[in-house]
Tab-separated table of N, CA and C in Angstrom:
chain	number	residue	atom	x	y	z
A	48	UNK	N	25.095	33.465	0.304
A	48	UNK	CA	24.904	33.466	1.743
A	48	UNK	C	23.414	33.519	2.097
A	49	UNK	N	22.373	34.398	1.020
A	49	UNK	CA	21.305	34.168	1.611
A	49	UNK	C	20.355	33.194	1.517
A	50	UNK	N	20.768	32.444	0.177
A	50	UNK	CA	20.194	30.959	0.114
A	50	UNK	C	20.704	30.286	1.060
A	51	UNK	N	21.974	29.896	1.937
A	51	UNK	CA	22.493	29.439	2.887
A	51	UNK	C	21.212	29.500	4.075
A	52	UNK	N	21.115	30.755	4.276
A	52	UNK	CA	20.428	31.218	5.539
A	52	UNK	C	18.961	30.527	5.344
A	53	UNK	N	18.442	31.149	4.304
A	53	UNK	CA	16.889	30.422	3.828
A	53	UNK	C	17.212	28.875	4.202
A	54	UNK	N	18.223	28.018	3.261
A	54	UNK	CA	17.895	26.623	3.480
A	54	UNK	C	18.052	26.167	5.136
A	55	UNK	N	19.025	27.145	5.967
A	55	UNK	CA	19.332	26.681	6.968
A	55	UNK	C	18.193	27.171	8.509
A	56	UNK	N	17.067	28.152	7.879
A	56	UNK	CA	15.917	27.915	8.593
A	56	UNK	C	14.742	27.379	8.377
A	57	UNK	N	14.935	27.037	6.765
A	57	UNK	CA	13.561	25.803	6.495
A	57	UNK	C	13.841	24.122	6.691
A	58	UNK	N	15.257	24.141	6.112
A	58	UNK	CA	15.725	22.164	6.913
A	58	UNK	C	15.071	22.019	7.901
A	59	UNK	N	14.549	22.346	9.114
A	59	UNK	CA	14.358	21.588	10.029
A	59	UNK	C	12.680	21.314	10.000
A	60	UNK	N	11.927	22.454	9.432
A	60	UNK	CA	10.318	21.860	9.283
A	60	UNK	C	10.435	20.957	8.412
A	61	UNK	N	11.849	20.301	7.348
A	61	UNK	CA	11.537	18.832	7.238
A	61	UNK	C	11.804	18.172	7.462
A	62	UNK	N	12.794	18.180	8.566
A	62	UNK	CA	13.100	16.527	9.456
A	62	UNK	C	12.313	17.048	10.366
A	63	UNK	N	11.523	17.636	10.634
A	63	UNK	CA	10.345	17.531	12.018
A	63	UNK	C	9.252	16.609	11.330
A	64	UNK	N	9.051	15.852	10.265
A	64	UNK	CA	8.419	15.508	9.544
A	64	UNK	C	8.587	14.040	10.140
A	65	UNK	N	9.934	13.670	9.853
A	65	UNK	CA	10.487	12.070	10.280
A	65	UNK	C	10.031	11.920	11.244
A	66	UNK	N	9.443	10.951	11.291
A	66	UNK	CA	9.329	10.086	13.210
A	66	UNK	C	10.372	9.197	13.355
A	67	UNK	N	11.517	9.263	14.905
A	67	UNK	CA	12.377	8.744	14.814
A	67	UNK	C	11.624	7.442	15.216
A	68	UNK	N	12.158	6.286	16.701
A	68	UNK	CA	12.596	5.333	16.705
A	68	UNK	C	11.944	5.659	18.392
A	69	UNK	N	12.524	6.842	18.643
A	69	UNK	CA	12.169	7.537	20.117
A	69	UNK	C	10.725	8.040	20.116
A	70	UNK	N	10.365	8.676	19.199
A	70	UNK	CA	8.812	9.032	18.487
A	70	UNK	C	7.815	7.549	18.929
A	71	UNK	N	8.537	6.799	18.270
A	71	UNK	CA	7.319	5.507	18.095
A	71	UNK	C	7.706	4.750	19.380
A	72	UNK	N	8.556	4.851	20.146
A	72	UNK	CA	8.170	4.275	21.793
A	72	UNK	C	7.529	5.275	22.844
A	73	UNK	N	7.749	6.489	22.242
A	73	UNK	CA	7.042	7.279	23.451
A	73	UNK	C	4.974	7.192	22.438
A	74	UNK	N	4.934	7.403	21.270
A	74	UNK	CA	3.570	7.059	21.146
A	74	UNK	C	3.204	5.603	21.352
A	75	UNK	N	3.784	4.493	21.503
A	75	UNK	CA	3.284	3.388	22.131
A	75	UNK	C	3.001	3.461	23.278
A	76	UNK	N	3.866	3.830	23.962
A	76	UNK	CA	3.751	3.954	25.546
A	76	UNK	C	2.254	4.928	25.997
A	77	UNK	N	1.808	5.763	25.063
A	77	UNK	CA	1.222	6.662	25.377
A	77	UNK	C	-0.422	6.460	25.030
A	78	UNK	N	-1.380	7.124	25.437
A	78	UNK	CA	-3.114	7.187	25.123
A	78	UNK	C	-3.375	8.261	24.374
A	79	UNK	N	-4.057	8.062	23.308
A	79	UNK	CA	-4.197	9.130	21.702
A	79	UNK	C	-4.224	10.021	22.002
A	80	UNK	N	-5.060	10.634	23.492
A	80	UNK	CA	-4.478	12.196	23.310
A	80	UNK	C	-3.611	12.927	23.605
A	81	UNK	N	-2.696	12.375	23.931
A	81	UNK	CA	-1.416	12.523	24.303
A	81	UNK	C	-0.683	12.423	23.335
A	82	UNK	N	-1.225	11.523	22.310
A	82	UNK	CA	-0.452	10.952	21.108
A	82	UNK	C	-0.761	12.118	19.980
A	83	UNK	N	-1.969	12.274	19.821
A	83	UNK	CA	-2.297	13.237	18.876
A	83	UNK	C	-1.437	15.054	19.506
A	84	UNK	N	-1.241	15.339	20.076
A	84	UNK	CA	-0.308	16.856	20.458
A	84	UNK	C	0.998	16.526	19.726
A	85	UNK	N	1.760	15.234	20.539
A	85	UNK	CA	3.286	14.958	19.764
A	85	UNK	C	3.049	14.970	18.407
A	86	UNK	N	1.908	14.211	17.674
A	86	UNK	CA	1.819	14.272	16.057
A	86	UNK	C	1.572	15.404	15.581
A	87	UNK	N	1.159	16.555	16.156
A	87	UNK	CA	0.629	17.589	15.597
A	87	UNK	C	1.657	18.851	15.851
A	88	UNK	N	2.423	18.434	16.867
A	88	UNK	CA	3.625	19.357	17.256
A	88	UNK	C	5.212	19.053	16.440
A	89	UNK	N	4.688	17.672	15.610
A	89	UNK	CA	5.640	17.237	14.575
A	89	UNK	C	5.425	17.351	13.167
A	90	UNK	N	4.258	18.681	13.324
A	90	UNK	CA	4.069	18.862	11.970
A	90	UNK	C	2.703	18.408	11.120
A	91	UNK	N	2.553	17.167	11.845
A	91	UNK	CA	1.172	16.799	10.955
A	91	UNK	C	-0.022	17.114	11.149
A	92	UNK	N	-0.954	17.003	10.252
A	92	UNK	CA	-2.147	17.751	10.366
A	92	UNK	C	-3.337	16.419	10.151
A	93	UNK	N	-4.280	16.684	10.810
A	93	UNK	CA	-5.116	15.475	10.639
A	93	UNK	C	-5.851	15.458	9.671
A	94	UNK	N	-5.941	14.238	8.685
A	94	UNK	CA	-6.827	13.988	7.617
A	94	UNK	C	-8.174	13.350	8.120
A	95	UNK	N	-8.095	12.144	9.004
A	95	UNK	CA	-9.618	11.498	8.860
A	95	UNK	C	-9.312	10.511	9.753
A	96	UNK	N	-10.842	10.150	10.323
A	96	UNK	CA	-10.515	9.137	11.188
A	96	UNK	C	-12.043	8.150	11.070
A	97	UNK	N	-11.175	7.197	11.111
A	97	UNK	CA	-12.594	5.833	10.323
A	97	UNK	C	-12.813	4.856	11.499
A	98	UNK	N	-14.026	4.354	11.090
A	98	UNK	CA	-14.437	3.279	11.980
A	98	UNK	C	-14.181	2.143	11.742
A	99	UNK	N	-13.484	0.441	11.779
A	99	UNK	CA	-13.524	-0.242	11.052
A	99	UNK	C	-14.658	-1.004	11.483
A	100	UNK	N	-14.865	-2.061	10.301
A	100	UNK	CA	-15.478	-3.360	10.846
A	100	UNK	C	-16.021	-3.525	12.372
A	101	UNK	N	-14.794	-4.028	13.158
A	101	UNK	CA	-15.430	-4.279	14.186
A	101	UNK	C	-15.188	-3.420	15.693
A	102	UNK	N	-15.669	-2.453	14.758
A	102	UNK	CA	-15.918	-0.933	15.974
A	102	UNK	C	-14.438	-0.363	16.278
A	103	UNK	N	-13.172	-0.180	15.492
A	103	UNK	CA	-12.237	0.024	15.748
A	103	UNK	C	-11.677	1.277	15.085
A	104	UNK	N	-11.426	2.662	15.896
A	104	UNK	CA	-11.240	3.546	15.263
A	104	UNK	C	-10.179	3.891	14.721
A	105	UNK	N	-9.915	4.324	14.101
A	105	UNK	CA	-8.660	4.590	13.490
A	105	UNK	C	-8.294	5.749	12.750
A	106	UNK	N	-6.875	6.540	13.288
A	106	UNK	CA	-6.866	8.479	13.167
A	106	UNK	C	-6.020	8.146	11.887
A	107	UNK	N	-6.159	9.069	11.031
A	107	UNK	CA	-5.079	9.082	10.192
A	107	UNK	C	-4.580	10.875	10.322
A	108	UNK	N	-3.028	10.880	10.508
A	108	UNK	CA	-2.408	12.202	10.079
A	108	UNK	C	-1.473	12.061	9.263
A	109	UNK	N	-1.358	12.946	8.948
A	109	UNK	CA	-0.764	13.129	6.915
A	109	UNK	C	0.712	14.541	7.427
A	110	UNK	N	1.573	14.450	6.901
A	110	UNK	CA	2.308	15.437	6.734
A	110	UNK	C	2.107	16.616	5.637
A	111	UNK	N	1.466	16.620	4.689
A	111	UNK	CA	0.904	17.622	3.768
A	111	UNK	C	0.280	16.437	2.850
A	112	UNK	N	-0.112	17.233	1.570
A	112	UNK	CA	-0.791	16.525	0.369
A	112	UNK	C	0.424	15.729	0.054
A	113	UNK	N	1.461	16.718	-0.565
A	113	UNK	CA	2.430	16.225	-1.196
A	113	UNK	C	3.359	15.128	-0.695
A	114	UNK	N	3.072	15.011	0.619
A	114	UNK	CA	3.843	13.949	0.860
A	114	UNK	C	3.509	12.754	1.173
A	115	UNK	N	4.555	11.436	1.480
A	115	UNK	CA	3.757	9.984	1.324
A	115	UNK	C	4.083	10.387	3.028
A	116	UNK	N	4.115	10.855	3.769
A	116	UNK	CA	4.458	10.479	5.130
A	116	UNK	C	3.179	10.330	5.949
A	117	UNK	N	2.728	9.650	6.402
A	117	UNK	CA	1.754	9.157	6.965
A	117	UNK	C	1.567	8.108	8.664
A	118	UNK	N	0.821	8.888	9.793
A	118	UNK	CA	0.512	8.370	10.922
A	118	UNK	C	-0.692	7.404	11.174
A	119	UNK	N	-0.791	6.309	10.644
A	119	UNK	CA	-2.270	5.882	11.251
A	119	UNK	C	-2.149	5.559	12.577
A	120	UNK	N	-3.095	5.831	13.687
A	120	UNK	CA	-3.426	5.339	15.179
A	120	UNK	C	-4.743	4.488	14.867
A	121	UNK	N	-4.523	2.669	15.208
A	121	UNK	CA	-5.747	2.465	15.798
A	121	UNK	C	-5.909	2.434	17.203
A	122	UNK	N	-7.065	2.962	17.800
A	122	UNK	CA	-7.149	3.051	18.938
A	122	UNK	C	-7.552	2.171	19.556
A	123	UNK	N	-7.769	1.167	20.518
A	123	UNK	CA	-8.250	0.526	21.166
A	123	UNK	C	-8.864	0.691	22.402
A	124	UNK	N	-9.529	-0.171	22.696
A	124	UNK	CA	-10.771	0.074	23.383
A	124	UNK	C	-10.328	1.166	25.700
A	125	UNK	N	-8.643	0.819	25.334
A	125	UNK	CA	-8.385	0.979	26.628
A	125	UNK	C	-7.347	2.712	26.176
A	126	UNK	N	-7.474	3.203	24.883
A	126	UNK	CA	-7.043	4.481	24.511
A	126	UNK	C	-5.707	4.629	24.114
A	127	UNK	N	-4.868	3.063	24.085
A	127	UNK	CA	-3.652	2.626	23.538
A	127	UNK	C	-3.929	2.667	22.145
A	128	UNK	N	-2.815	2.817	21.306
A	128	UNK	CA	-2.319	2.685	20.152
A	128	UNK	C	-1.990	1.839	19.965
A	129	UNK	N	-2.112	1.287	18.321
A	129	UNK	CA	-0.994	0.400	17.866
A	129	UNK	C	-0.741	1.367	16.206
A	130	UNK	N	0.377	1.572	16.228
A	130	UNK	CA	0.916	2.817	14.853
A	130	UNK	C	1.199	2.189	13.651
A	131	UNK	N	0.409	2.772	12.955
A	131	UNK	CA	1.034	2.238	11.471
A	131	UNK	C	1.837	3.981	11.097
A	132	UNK	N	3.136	3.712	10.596
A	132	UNK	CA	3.922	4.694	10.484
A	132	UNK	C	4.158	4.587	8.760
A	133	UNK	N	4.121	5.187	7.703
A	133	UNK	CA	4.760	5.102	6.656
A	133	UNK	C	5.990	6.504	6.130
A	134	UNK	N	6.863	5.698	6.484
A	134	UNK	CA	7.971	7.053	6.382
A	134	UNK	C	8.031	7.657	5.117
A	135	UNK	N	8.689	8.926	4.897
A	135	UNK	CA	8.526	9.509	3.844
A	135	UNK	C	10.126	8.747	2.671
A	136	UNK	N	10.891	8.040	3.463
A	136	UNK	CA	11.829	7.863	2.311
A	136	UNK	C	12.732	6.657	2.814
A	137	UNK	N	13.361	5.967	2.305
A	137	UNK	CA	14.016	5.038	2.557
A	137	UNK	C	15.069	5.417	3.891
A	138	UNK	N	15.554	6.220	3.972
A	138	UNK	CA	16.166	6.645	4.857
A	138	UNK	C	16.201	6.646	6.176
A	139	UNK	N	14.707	7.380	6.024
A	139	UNK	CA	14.345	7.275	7.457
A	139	UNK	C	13.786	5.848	8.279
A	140	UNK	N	13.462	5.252	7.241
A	140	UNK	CA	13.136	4.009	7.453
A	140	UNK	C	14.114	3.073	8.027
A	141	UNK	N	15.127	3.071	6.770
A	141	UNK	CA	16.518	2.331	7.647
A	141	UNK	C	17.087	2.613	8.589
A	142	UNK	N	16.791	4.106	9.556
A	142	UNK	CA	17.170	4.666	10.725
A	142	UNK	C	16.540	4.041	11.718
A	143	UNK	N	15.260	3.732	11.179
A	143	UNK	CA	14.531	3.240	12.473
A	143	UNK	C	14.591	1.753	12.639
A	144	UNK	N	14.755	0.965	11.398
A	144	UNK	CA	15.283	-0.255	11.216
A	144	UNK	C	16.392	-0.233	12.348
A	145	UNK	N	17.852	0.701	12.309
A	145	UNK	CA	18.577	0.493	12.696
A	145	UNK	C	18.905	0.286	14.177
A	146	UNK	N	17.678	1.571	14.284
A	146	UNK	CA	17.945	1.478	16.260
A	146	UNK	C	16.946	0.102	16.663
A	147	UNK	N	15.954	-0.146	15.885
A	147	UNK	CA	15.431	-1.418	16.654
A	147	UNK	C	16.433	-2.981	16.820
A	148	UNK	N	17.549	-2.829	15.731
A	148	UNK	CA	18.657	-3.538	15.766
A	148	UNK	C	19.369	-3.198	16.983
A	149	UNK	N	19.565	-2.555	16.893
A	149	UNK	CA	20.873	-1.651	18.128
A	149	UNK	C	20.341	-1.700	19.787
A	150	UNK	N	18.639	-1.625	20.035
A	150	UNK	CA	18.260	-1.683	21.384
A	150	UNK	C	17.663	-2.894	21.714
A	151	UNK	N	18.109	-4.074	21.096
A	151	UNK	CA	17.731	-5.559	21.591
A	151	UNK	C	16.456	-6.090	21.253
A	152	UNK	N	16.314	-5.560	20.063
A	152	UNK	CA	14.919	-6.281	19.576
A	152	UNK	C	15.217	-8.027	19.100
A	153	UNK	N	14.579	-9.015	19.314
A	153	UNK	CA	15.018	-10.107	18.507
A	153	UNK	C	14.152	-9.978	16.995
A	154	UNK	N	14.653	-10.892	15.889
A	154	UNK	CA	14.311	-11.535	14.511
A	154	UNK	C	13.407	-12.104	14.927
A	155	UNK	N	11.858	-12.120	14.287
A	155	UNK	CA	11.268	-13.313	14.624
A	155	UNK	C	11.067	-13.873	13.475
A	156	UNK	N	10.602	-13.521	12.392
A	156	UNK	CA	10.269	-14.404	11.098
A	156	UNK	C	10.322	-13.225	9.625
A	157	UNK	N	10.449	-13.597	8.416
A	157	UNK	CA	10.470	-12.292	7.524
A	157	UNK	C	9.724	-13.055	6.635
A	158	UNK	N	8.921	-12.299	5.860
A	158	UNK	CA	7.806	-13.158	5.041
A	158	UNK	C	7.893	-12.088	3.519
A	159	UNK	N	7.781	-12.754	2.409
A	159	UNK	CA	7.835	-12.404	1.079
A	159	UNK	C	6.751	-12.880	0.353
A	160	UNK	N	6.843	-11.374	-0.696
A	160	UNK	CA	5.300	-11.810	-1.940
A	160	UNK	C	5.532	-11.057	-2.820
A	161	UNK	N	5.210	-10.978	-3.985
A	161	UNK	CA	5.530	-10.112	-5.082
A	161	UNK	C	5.448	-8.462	-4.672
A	162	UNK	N	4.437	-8.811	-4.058
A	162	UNK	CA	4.242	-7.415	-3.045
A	162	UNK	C	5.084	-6.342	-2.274
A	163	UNK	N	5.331	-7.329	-1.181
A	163	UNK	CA	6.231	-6.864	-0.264
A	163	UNK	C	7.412	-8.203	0.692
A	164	UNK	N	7.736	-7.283	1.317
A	164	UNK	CA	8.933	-7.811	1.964
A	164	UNK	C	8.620	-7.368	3.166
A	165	UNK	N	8.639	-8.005	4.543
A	165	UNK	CA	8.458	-7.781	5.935
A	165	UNK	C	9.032	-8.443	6.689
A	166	UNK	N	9.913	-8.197	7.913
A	166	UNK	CA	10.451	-8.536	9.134
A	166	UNK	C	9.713	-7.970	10.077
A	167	UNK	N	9.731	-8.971	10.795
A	167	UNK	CA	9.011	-8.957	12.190
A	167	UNK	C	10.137	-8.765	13.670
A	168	UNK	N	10.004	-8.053	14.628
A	168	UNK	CA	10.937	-7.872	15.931
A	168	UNK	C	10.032	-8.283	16.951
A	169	UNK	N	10.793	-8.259	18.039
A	169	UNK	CA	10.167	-7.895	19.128
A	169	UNK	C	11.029	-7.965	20.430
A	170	UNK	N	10.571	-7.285	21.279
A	170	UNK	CA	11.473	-6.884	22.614
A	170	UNK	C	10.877	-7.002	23.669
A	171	UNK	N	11.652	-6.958	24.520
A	171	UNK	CA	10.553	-7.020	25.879
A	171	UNK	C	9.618	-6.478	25.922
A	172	UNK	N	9.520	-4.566	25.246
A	172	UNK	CA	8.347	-4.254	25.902
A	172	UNK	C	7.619	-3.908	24.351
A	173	UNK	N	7.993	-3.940	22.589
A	173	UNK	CA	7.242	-3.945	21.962
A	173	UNK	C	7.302	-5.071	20.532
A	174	UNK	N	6.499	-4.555	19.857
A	174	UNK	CA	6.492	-5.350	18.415
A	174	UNK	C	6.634	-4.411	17.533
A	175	UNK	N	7.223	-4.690	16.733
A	175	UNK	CA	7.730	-4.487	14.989
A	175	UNK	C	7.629	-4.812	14.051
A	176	UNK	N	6.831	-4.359	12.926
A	176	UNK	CA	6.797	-5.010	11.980
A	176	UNK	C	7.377	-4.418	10.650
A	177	UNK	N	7.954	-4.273	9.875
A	177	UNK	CA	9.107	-3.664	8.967
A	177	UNK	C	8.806	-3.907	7.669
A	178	UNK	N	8.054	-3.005	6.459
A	178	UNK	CA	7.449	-3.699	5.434
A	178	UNK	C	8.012	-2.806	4.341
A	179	UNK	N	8.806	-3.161	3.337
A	179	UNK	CA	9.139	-2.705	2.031
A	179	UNK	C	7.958	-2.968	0.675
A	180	UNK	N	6.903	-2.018	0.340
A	180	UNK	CA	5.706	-2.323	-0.734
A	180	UNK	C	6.512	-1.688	-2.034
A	181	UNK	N	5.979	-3.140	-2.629
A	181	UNK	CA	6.451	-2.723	-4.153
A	181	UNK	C	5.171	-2.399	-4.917
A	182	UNK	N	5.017	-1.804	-6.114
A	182	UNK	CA	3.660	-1.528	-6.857
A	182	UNK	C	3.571	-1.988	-7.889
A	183	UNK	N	2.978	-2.945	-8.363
A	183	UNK	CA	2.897	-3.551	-9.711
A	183	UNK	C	3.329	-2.603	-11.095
A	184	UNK	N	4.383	-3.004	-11.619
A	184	UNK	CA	4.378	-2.604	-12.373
A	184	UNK	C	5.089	-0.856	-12.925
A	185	UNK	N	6.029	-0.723	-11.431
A	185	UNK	CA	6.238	0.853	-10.820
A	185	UNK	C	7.493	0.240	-10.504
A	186	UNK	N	8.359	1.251	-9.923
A	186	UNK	CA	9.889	1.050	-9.530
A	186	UNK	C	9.571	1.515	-8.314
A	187	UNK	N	8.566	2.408	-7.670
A	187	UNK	CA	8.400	2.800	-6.727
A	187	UNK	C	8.710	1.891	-5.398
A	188	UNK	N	9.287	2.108	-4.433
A	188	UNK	CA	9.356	1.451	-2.972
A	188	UNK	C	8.430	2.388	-2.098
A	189	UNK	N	7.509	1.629	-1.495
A	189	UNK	CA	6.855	2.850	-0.161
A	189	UNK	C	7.398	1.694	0.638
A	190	UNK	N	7.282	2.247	1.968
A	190	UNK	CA	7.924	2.203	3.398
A	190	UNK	C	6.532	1.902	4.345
A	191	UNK	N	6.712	1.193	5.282
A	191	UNK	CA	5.472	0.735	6.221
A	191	UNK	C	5.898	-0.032	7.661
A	192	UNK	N	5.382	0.744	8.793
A	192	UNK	CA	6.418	0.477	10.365
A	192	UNK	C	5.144	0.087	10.797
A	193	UNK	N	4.744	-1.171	11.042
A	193	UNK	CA	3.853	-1.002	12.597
A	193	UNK	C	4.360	-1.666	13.639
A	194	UNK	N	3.981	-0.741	14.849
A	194	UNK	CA	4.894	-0.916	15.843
A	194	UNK	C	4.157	-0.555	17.172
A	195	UNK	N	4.084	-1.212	18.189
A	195	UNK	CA	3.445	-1.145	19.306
A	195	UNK	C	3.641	-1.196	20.193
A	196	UNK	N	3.446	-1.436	21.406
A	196	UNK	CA	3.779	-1.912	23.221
A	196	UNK	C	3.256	-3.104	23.156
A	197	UNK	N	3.721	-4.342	23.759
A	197	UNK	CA	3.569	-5.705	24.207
A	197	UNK	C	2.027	-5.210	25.238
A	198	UNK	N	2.503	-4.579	25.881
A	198	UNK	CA	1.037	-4.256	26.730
A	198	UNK	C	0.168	-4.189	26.497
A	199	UNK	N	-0.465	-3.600	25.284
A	199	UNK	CA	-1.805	-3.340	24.361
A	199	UNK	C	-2.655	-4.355	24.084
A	200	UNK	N	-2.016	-5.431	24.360
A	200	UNK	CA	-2.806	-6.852	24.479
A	200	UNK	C	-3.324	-7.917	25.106
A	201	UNK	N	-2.544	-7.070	26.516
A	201	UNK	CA	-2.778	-7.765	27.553
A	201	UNK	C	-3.755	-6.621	28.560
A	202	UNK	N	-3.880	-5.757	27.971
A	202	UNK	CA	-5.033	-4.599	28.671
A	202	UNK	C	-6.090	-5.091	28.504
């Protein structure tokens, strides 16, 4: 009973970990600092945030060391996002696969390489991009969501 109790008040600091489907339309919809509280009230902690090339910043938050779960935000110049999400497990991945099926996203094209595997969506109000990475030479699968607001480009 008291391992019961233990597992049944630590389960939830790790699905606070997952970003659902609802997660990644309310941080599209939203401006980083708004975005950064929900990520940080879901657990993650910020690792680093880089400049690219051509002046484009970009946050990264991490769910711990140990884990592959990972938030990148690039920010753009009007304080919109576009999310690179890497879920921590197949699972959660196909959850979010699922509802972008389920709330009227269309197919637009799926593209293959020894690499990876990617489907592309899109809906009235965002884009999807859906990427299965393989690793040379590894059995390993990592997981990779980027996903945005249609709006972010027309700002």
């Amino acid at each position: 009973m008291k391992n019961f109790i233990i597992l049944f008040l630590v389960s939830p600091l790790f699905c606070m970990a997952q970003l659902t489907y609802n997660d990644l339309t309310f941080l599209a919809n939203n401006k980083i600092n708004k975005n950064i509280e929900h990520i940080q009230n879901k657990g993650y902690t910020f690792r680093e945030e880089r400049t690219t090339g051509d002046g484009t910043k970009q946050v990264y938050y991490e769910k711990g060391k140990l884990s592959r779960t990972m938030v990148v935000m690039r920010v753009l110049d009007n304080q919109s996002v576009v999310l690179s999400y890497v879920p921590e497990n197949m699972s959660n991945f196909e959850s979010i696969r699922n509802e972008i099926n389920k709330t009227g996203f269309q197919f637009l094209e799926s593209t293959h390489s020894d690499r990876d595997d990617c489907s592309s969506y899109q809906s009235k109000e965002y884009f999807a991009k859906l990427c299965e990475v393989k690793f040379p030479g590894s059995t390993d699968t990592s997981y990779n969501i980027t996903f945005y607001s249609k709006n972010v480009v027309s700002q």
